[in-house]
């Protein structure tokens, strides 16, 4: 199995390996054999993750087996090689995590304000779609944060635990982006434990979002939706006099939940979750980036486009997507929205417009485009649909995404 196969071809490959007739697999996902035949032959483009997930479940494979997202980060100027193994080592080294096993240190404890700035630098790298840089920074930040938790006590220790939680969350977010789902889950779980020990409700809410996001990314959609609902209920008590940061954490949680519900084809919950997020955004009153949430009215608007695509409402996404001005948001959010609009255009057979958007996104955030499933799926499909030689632009992006040699 290689990255040059379309999703439909991977479905066909796994179906044959399982010995499942087209009629049977189609029936398992509520479709016709003719539909499945067209999917496998590339005449119908699979552009909804909920449908791809249903096929993966019927074939008894992981969602990633059909998407084939890259799982190893490229060597780059920022990465310098070995970044992911170093982060894996940091997450699995129990000498760092357990006071019982940690060696005594004569070094002075990390300054908490410097540590806070370091955590912020990793999150900024993530929001700038510089995933190699973030992956390289986080191991040392985790080590310093763990050392701070051991060195301090009282209120200072609680602050250190909150910073450790946010470092773990940063790790989880970037690992999800580069396809390291198992490591991302480990980081999010550790982060939630540290957040709860810190006693900081805002940090705990932020880690609820991270765990929900990891569940979403790994295809555990019902668990993710339920966690959003449960954790939002837990946070409701603080809404009466909520700070802007609290509102941002609370609202962003519902954005994750809305995407999850969309992939479950649960329109009622999508609508309810977006309404809750919008209410929080209206209370906030403007776009902001408290606790690296990029939350505000614009982020709610771009999630309306994302959920429309997940629900198959292509016309809505294609009409409304270009009208959303995402220029106030961090780069990662802006590029993600651009890719969603490109997906909508492609579904309407507007390949030239979609390709132009993918190229724009690649120029702004090459790492994000390299690792995200949307551009990889779109470009693979476009290359396969070409009857003659692909255009110079299409051939170029296909080569850069390692879809062709």
XYZ file of C-alpha atoms in Angstrom:
405
model
C 0.000 0.000 0.000
C 1.448 3.350 -0.996
C 0.480 6.973 -0.652
C -0.170 7.135 -4.412
C -3.438 5.205 -4.146
C -6.694 7.127 -3.884
C -8.993 6.476 -0.949
C -11.337 4.592 -3.265
C -8.510 2.333 -4.423
C -7.553 1.631 -0.818
C -11.163 0.689 -0.104
C -11.033 -1.743 -3.022
C -7.691 -3.163 -1.853
C -8.896 -3.826 1.695
C -12.252 -5.118 0.469
C -10.550 -7.725 -1.697
C -8.191 -8.677 1.133
C -11.230 -9.225 3.358
C -13.001 -11.217 0.637
C -16.071 -8.954 0.827
C -18.213 -8.585 -2.329
C -19.064 -5.052 -3.413
C -22.746 -5.650 -2.730
C -22.042 -6.671 0.861
C -19.721 -3.762 1.691
C -22.093 -1.306 0.050
C -24.955 -2.665 2.110
C -22.968 -2.342 5.326
C -22.619 1.410 4.749
C -26.141 1.924 3.403
C -25.127 2.424 -0.224
C -25.553 0.616 -3.543
C -23.028 -1.625 -5.246
C -22.998 0.808 -8.190
C -22.004 3.641 -5.847
C -19.184 1.577 -4.340
C -17.948 0.556 -7.793
C -17.730 4.210 -8.800
C -15.913 5.053 -5.549
C -13.350 2.321 -6.120
C -12.852 3.383 -9.755
C -12.442 7.054 -8.874
C -15.650 8.224 -10.532
C -17.108 9.314 -7.189
C -14.867 11.299 -4.855
C -15.011 10.443 -1.162
C -14.985 13.859 0.489
C -16.838 13.184 3.752
C -14.954 11.718 6.670
C -18.131 10.233 8.102
C -18.520 8.067 4.975
C -14.828 7.129 4.967
C -15.102 6.204 8.649
C -18.118 3.991 7.940
C -16.177 2.193 5.227
C -13.179 1.774 7.543
C -15.414 0.286 10.249
C -17.040 -2.109 7.777
C -13.598 -3.177 6.538
C -12.289 -3.491 10.117
C -9.389 -1.098 9.499
C -8.353 2.170 11.086
C -9.478 5.465 9.555
C -5.824 6.277 8.911
C -5.451 3.107 6.839
C -7.771 4.613 4.259
C -6.471 8.175 4.555
C -2.803 7.105 4.760
C -1.696 10.284 6.436
C 2.093 10.606 6.825
C 3.310 9.562 10.251
C 6.904 10.757 10.140
C 7.790 14.416 10.059
C 10.198 15.529 7.356
C 13.747 16.510 8.150
C 13.863 20.257 7.765
C 15.694 23.349 8.864
C 13.469 23.442 11.940
C 13.307 19.686 12.521
C 16.971 18.768 12.059
C 15.979 15.108 12.093
C 14.974 12.883 14.949
C 12.346 15.278 16.326
C 9.539 12.751 16.709
C 11.733 10.062 18.327
C 12.956 12.629 20.861
C 9.392 13.623 21.681
C 8.403 9.961 21.967
C 11.299 9.444 24.377
C 10.197 12.445 26.436
C 6.667 11.049 26.691
C 7.788 7.558 27.713
C 10.694 8.336 30.065
C 9.328 7.524 33.504
C 12.391 8.999 35.186
C 11.043 12.376 34.207
C 7.453 11.657 35.249
C 7.828 9.906 38.600
C 9.430 11.616 41.603
C 10.323 8.140 42.881
C 12.522 7.434 39.877
C 13.850 10.902 39.115
C 17.511 11.525 39.853
C 18.472 14.312 42.223
C 19.380 17.556 40.515
C 21.675 20.248 41.812
C 20.488 22.689 39.171
C 18.234 25.549 40.297
C 14.549 24.990 39.539
C 13.280 26.466 36.251
C 11.973 30.000 36.492
C 8.212 29.719 36.013
C 7.906 32.886 33.939
C 10.632 31.696 31.584
C 8.915 28.322 31.426
C 5.615 30.042 30.609
C 7.314 31.853 27.724
C 8.795 28.575 26.466
C 5.376 26.906 26.482
C 4.057 29.891 24.547
C 6.833 29.556 21.971
C 5.870 25.937 21.285
C 2.214 26.872 20.914
C 3.127 29.771 18.614
C 5.098 27.380 16.412
C 2.027 25.147 16.237
C -0.278 28.016 15.295
C 2.248 29.158 12.686
C 2.052 25.624 11.188
C 5.749 25.070 11.924
C 5.254 21.557 13.197
C 8.880 20.466 12.957
C 9.944 23.383 15.135
C 7.218 22.692 17.702
C 8.137 19.011 17.803
C 11.771 19.911 18.383
C 11.005 22.401 21.181
C 8.542 20.392 23.249
C 10.781 17.625 24.698
C 12.995 20.082 26.581
C 9.964 22.100 27.691
C 8.347 18.948 29.090
C 11.551 18.075 30.928
C 11.775 21.561 32.448
C 8.103 21.535 33.436
C 8.407 18.115 35.081
C 11.497 19.303 36.949
C 9.612 22.412 38.098
C 6.750 20.282 39.471
C 9.272 18.272 41.524
C 11.218 21.315 42.711
C 8.382 23.571 43.874
C 5.622 23.150 46.403
C 2.442 24.985 47.358
C 1.094 27.563 44.917
C 4.262 27.508 42.805
C 3.903 23.775 42.283
C 0.288 24.219 41.165
C 1.439 26.799 38.614
C 4.116 24.395 37.415
C 1.520 21.642 36.996
C -0.659 23.974 34.928
C 2.307 24.758 32.673
C 3.121 21.059 32.393
C -0.481 20.430 31.321
C -0.271 23.084 28.596
C 3.065 21.680 27.397
C 1.463 18.255 27.103
C -1.477 19.780 25.239
C 0.865 21.482 22.796
C 2.516 18.115 22.212
C -0.849 16.451 21.645
C -1.992 19.068 19.148
C 1.133 18.937 16.981
C 1.362 15.138 17.142
C -2.213 14.909 15.911
C -1.314 17.139 12.971
C 1.589 14.933 11.865
C -0.343 11.693 12.187
C 1.102 10.350 15.467
C -2.286 9.501 16.983
C -1.045 7.155 19.718
C 1.555 9.612 20.987
C -1.002 12.428 20.812
C -3.425 10.465 22.982
C -0.668 9.747 25.513
C 0.239 13.436 25.702
C -3.378 14.577 26.059
C -4.084 12.027 28.787
C -0.986 13.073 30.748
C -1.923 16.700 30.262
C -5.429 16.202 31.622
C -4.031 14.513 34.725
C -1.629 17.411 35.341
C -4.395 19.951 34.697
C -6.700 18.373 37.256
C -3.891 18.303 39.820
C -3.250 22.004 39.194
C -6.788 22.887 40.283
C -6.984 25.421 37.425
C -10.434 25.125 35.854
C -9.426 26.967 32.682
C -6.431 24.706 32.094
C -8.574 21.654 32.812
C -11.139 22.865 30.279
C -8.368 23.340 27.740
C -7.220 19.753 28.232
C -10.789 18.477 27.894
C -10.675 20.044 24.425
C -7.379 18.309 23.676
C -8.603 14.878 24.728
C -11.806 15.375 22.713
C -9.723 16.349 19.702
C -7.573 13.217 20.043
C -10.695 11.057 20.236
C -12.038 12.798 17.144
C -8.796 12.322 15.221
C -8.617 8.634 16.078
C -12.188 8.042 14.898
C -13.740 7.521 18.347
C -16.523 9.891 17.462
C -19.224 8.950 19.954
C -16.746 9.115 22.827
C -15.532 12.515 21.621
C -19.059 13.927 21.333
C -19.998 12.637 24.778
C -16.841 14.046 26.348
C -17.609 17.471 24.898
C -21.110 17.382 26.373
C -19.934 16.128 29.772
C -16.998 18.514 30.096
C -19.119 21.479 28.975
C -21.584 20.591 31.709
C -18.712 20.541 34.179
C -17.614 24.017 33.059
C -21.087 25.584 33.045
C -20.847 26.594 36.687
C -18.181 29.166 35.850
C -20.052 30.869 33.019
C -21.894 33.504 35.060
C -18.787 35.609 35.643
C -16.590 33.993 32.985
C -13.399 35.722 31.915
C -12.548 36.077 28.194
C -10.165 33.135 28.554
C -12.848 30.987 30.180
C -15.338 31.861 27.428
C -12.751 30.966 24.794
C -12.032 27.566 26.317
C -15.732 26.842 26.726
C -16.651 27.927 23.198
C -13.783 26.101 21.501
C -14.861 22.879 23.170
C -18.172 23.090 21.304
C -16.360 23.643 17.996
C -14.593 20.301 18.431
C -17.935 18.784 19.355
C -19.646 20.222 16.277
C -17.129 18.637 13.909
C -17.473 15.348 15.785
C -21.252 15.434 15.545
C -21.036 16.255 11.837
C -18.933 13.166 11.218
C -21.633 11.209 13.021
C -24.273 12.775 10.732
C -25.918 14.168 13.867
C -27.315 17.416 12.477
C -29.278 18.314 15.601
C -26.173 18.161 17.786
C -24.129 20.072 15.203
C -26.680 22.864 15.315
C -26.863 22.856 19.123
C -23.075 22.853 19.572
C -22.529 25.634 17.035
C -25.226 27.684 18.755
C -23.449 27.277 22.112
C -20.122 28.232 20.538
C -21.685 31.249 18.846
C -23.232 32.420 22.112
C -19.819 32.273 23.789
C -18.252 34.099 20.835
C -20.869 36.841 20.971
C -20.214 37.300 24.691
C -16.511 37.529 23.934
C -17.341 40.095 21.258
C -14.287 39.774 19.017
C -11.701 37.367 17.649
C -8.995 36.570 20.169
C -6.377 33.946 20.928
C -6.738 33.371 24.656
C -4.950 30.163 25.680
C -4.130 29.634 21.986
C -7.772 28.923 21.112
C -8.082 31.347 18.166
C -11.646 31.655 19.389
C -14.198 34.239 18.366
C -16.979 34.832 15.837
C -14.728 34.062 12.869
C -13.630 30.674 14.162
C -17.287 29.798 14.698
C -18.004 30.874 11.112
C -15.277 28.693 9.616
C -16.521 25.738 11.647
C -19.933 26.248 10.067
C -18.207 25.681 6.723
C -16.294 22.634 7.972
C -19.395 21.011 9.388
C -21.355 21.787 6.233
C -18.773 19.852 4.220
C -18.820 16.955 6.671
C -22.605 16.821 6.351
C -22.435 16.885 2.570
C -23.823 20.416 2.200
C -21.315 21.295 -0.509
C -23.297 24.172 -1.987
C -23.509 25.877 1.406
C -19.766 25.526 1.937
C -18.898 26.714 -1.573
C -21.207 29.738 -1.346
C -20.435 30.861 2.202
C -16.832 29.722 2.633
C -15.198 32.416 0.452
C -17.175 35.122 2.285
C -15.529 34.375 5.631
C -12.616 36.726 6.304
C -10.201 34.598 8.344
C -7.326 37.106 8.208
C -7.630 37.838 11.947
C -6.910 34.222 12.897
C -3.583 32.431 13.368
C -2.039 30.940 10.239
C -3.010 27.341 11.029
C -6.709 28.296 11.214
C -6.564 30.454 8.052
C -4.969 27.703 6.021
C -7.348 25.064 7.358
C -10.277 27.182 6.173
C -8.682 27.673 2.754
C -8.331 23.900 2.375
C -11.985 23.413 3.298
C -13.088 25.838 0.591
C -10.798 24.031 -1.863
C -12.511 20.772 -0.939
C -15.914 22.344 -1.627
C -14.791 23.662 -5.028
C -13.357 20.261 -5.948
C -16.650 18.581 -5.077
C -18.265 20.940 -7.608
C -15.666 19.982 -10.268
C -14.048 23.413 -10.025
C -10.566 21.901 -9.994
C -8.651 24.933 -11.231
C -10.066 27.140 -8.472
C -9.485 24.432 -5.879
C -5.900 23.872 -7.024
C -5.216 27.612 -6.835
C -6.354 27.597 -3.196
C -4.199 24.573 -2.365
C -1.181 26.307 -3.913
C -1.935 29.480 -1.934
C -2.161 27.405 1.252
C 1.077 25.601 0.462
C 2.924 28.871 -0.017
C 1.744 30.089 3.390
C 2.096 26.832 5.358
C 3.954 24.079 3.477
C 4.137 21.751 6.485
C 0.410 21.963 7.137
C -0.405 21.160 3.517
C 2.149 18.340 3.528
C 0.512 16.567 6.458
C -3.197 17.321 6.151
C -5.429 14.728 4.539
C -7.508 17.236 2.507
C -4.786 18.465 0.099
C -3.269 14.984 -0.175
C -6.634 13.479 -1.054
C -7.524 16.268 -3.476
C -4.209 16.191 -5.330
C -4.186 12.383 -5.537
C -7.701 12.459 -6.998
C -6.861 15.204 -9.490
C -3.739 13.416 -10.719
C -5.698 10.204 -11.237
C -8.466 12.028 -13.103
C -6.111 13.567 -15.662
C -6.467 11.954 -19.074
C -3.258 13.463 -20.310
C -0.179 14.865 -18.676
C -1.018 16.887 -15.520
C -0.441 20.610 -15.629
C 2.881 21.949 -14.440
C 1.242 23.305 -11.272
C -0.558 20.050 -10.446
C 2.502 17.933 -11.167
C 4.600 20.203 -8.988
C 2.380 20.060 -5.921
C 1.925 16.292 -6.369
C 5.691 15.862 -6.300
C 6.121 18.100 -3.273
C 3.435 16.157 -1.399
C 5.268 12.917 -2.336
C 2.185 11.666 -4.197
C 4.305 11.052 -7.298
C 8.008 10.373 -7.518
